[in-house]
mmCIF file of N, CA and C in Angstrom:
data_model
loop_
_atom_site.group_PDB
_atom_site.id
_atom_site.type_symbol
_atom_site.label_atom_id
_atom_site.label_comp_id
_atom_site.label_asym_id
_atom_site.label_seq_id
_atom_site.Cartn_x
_atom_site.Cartn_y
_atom_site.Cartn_z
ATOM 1 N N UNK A 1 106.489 78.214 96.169
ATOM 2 C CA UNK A 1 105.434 78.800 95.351
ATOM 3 C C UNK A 1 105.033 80.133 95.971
ATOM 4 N N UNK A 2 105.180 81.186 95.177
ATOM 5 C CA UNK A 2 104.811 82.486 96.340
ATOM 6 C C UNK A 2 103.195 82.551 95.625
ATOM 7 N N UNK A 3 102.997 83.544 97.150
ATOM 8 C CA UNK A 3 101.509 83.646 97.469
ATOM 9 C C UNK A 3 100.593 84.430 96.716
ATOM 10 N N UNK A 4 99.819 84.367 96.064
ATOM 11 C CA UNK A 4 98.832 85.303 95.229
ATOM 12 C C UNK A 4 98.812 86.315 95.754
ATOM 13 N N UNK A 5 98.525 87.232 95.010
ATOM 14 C CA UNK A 5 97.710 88.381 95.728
ATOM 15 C C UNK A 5 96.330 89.180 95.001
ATOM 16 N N UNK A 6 95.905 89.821 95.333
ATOM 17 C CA UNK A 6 94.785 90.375 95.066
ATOM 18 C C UNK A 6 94.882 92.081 95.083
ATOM 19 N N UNK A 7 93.940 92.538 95.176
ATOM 20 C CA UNK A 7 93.894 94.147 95.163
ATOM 21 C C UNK A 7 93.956 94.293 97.089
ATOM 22 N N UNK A 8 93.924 93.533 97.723
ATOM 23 C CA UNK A 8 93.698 93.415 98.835
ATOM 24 C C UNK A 8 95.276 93.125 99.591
ATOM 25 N N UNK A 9 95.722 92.666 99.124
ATOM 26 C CA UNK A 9 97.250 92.153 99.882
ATOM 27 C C UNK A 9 96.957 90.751 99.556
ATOM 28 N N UNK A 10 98.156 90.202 100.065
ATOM 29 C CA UNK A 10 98.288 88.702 99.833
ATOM 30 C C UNK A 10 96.913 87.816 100.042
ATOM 31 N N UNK A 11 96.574 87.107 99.918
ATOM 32 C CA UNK A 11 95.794 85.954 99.493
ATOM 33 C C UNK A 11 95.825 84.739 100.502
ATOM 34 N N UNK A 12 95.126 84.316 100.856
ATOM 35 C CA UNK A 12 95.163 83.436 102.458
ATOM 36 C C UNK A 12 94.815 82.357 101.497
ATOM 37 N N UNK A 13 94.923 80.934 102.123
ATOM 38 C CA UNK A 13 95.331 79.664 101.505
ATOM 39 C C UNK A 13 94.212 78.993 102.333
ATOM 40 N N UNK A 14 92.699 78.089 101.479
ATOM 41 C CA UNK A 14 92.669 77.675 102.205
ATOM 42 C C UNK A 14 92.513 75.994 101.502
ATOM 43 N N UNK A 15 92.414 75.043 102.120
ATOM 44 C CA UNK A 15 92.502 73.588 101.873
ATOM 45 C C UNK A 15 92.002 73.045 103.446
ATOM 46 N N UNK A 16 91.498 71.660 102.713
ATOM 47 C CA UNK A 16 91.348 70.561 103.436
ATOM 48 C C UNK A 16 90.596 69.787 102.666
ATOM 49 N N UNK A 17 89.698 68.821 103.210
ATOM 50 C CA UNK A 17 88.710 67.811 102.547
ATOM 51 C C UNK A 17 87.177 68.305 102.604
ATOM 52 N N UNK A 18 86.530 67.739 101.178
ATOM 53 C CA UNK A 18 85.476 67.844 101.676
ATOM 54 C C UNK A 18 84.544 66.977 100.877
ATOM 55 N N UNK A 19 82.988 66.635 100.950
ATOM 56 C CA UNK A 19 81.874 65.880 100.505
ATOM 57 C C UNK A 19 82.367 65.338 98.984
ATOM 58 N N UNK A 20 83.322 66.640 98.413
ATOM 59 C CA UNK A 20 84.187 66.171 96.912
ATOM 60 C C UNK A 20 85.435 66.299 97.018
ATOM 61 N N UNK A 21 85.910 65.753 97.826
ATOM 62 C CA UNK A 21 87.570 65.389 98.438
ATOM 63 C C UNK A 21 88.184 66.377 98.160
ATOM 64 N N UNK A 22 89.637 66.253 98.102
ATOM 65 C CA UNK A 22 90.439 67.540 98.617
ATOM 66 C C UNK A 22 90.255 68.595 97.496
ATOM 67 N N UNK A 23 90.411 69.914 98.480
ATOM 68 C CA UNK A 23 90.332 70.949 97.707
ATOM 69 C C UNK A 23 91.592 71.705 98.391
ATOM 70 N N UNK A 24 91.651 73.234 97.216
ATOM 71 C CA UNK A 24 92.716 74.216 97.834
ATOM 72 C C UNK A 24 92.564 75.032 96.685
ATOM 73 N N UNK A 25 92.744 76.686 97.634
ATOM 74 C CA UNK A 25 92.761 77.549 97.006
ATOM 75 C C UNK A 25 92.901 78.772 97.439
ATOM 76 N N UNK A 26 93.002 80.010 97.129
ATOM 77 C CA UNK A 26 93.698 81.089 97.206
ATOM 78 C C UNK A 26 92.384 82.014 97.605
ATOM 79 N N UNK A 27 91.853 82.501 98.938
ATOM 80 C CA UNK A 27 91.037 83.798 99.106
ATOM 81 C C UNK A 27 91.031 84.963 99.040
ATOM 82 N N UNK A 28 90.243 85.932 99.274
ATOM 83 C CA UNK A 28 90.758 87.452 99.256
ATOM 84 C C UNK A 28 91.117 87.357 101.107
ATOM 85 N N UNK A 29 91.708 88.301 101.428
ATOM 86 C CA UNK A 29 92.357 88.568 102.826
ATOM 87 C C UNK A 29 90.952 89.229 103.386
ATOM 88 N N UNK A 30 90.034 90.215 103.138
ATOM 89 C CA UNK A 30 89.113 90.393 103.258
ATOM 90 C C UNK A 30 88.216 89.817 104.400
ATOM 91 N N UNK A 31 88.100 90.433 105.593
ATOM 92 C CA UNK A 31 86.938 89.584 106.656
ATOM 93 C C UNK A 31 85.797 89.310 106.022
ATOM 94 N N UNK A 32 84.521 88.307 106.279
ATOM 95 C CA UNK A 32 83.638 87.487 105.731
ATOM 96 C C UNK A 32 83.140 88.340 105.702
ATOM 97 N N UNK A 33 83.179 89.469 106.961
ATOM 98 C CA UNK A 33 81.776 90.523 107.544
ATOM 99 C C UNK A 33 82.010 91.432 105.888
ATOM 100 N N UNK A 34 83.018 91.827 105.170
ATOM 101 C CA UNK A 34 83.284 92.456 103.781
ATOM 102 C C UNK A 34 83.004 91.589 102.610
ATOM 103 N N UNK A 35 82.082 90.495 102.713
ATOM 104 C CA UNK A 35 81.725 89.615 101.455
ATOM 105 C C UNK A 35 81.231 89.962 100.402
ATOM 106 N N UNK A 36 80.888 91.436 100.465
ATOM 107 C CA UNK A 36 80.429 91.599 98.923
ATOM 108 C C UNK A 36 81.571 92.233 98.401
ATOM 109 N N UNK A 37 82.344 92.347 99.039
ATOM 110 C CA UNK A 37 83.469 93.461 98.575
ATOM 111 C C UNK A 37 84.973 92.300 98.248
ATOM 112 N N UNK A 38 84.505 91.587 98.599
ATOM 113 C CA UNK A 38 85.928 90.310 98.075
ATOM 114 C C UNK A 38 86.084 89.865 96.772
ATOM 115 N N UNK A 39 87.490 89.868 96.949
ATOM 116 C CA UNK A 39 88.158 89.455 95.296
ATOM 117 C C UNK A 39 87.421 87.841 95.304
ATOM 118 N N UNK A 40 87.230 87.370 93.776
ATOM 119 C CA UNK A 40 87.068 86.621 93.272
ATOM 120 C C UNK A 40 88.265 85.183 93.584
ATOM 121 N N UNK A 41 87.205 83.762 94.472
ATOM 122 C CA UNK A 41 89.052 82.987 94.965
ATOM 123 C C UNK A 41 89.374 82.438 93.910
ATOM 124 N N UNK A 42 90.645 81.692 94.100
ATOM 125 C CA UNK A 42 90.976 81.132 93.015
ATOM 126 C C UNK A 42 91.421 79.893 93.223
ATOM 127 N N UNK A 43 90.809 78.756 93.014
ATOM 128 C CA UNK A 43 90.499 77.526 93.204
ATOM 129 C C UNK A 43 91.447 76.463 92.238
ATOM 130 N N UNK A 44 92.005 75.884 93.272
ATOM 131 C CA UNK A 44 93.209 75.277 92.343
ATOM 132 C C UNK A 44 92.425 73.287 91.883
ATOM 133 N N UNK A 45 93.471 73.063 90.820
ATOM 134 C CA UNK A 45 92.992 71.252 90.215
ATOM 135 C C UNK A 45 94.219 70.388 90.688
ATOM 136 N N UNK A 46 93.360 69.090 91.048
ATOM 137 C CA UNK A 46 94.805 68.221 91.443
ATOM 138 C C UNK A 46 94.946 67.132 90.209
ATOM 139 N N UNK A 47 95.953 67.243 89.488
ATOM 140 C CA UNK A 47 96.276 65.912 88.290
ATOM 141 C C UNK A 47 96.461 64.716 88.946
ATOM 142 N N UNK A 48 96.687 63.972 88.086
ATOM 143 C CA UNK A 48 96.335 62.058 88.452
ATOM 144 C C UNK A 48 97.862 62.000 89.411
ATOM 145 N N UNK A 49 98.748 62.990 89.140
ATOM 146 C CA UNK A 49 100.273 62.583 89.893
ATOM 147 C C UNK A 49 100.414 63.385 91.123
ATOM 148 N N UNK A 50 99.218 63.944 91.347
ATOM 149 C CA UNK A 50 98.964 64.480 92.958
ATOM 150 C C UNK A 50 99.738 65.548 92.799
ATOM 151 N N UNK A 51 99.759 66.301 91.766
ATOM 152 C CA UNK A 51 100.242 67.795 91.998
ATOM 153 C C UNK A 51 99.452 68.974 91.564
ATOM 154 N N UNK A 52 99.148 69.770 93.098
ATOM 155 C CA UNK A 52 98.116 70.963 92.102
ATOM 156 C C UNK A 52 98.592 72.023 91.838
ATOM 157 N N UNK A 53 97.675 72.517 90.562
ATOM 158 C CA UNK A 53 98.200 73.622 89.490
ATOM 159 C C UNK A 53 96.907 74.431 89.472
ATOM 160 N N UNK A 54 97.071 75.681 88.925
ATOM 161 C CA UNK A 54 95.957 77.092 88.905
ATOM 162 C C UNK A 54 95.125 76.439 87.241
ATOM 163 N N UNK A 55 94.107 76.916 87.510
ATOM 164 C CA UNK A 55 93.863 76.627 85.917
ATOM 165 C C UNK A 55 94.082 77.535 85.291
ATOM 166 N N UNK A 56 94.299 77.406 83.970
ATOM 167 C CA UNK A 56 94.498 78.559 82.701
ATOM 168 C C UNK A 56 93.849 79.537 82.723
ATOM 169 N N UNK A 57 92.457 79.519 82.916
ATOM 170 C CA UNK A 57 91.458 80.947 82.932
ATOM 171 C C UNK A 57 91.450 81.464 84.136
ATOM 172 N N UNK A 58 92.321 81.293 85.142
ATOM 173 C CA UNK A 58 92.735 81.717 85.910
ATOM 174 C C UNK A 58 93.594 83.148 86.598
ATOM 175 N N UNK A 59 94.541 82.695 85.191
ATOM 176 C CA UNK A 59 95.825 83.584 85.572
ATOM 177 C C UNK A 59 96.296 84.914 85.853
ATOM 178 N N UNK A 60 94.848 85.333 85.281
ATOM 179 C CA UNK A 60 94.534 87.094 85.664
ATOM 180 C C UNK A 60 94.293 87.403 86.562
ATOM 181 N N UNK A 61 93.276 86.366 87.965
ATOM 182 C CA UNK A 61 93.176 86.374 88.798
ATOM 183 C C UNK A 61 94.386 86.340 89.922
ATOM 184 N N UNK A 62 95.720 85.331 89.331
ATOM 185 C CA UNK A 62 96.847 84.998 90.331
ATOM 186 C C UNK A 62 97.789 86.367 90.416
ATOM 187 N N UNK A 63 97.740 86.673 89.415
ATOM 188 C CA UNK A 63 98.846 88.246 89.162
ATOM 189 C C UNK A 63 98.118 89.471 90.124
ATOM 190 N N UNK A 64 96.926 89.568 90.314
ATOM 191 C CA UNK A 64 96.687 90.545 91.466
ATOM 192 C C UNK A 64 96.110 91.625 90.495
#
């Protein structure tokens, strides 16, 4: 699966678990200390067969 990108360069990945179980998704490369200035992330869904996909209103965001 290649890596998103943004207006920024590629797109850092992040995942793990949390209070609403697993998550994953695509950030701006952007240091935190530049938070107003970061691309919009893009937050991926997991289906019932454990495979995750971008959502649809998404896709403008994945193309960069």
């Amino acid at each position: 699966q290649p890596v998103p990108r943004c207006k920024h360069g590629d797109r850092k990945l992040r995942e793990g678990s949390g209070k609403n179980g697993a998550y994953r998704g695509w950030v701006c490369s952007l240091p935190v200390s530049k938070k107003a200035e970061q691309c919009k992330s893009v937050w991926m869904v997991l289906d019932q067969s454990g495979k995750w996909s971008f959502r649809p209103e998404d896709e403008d965001l994945i193309a960069g």
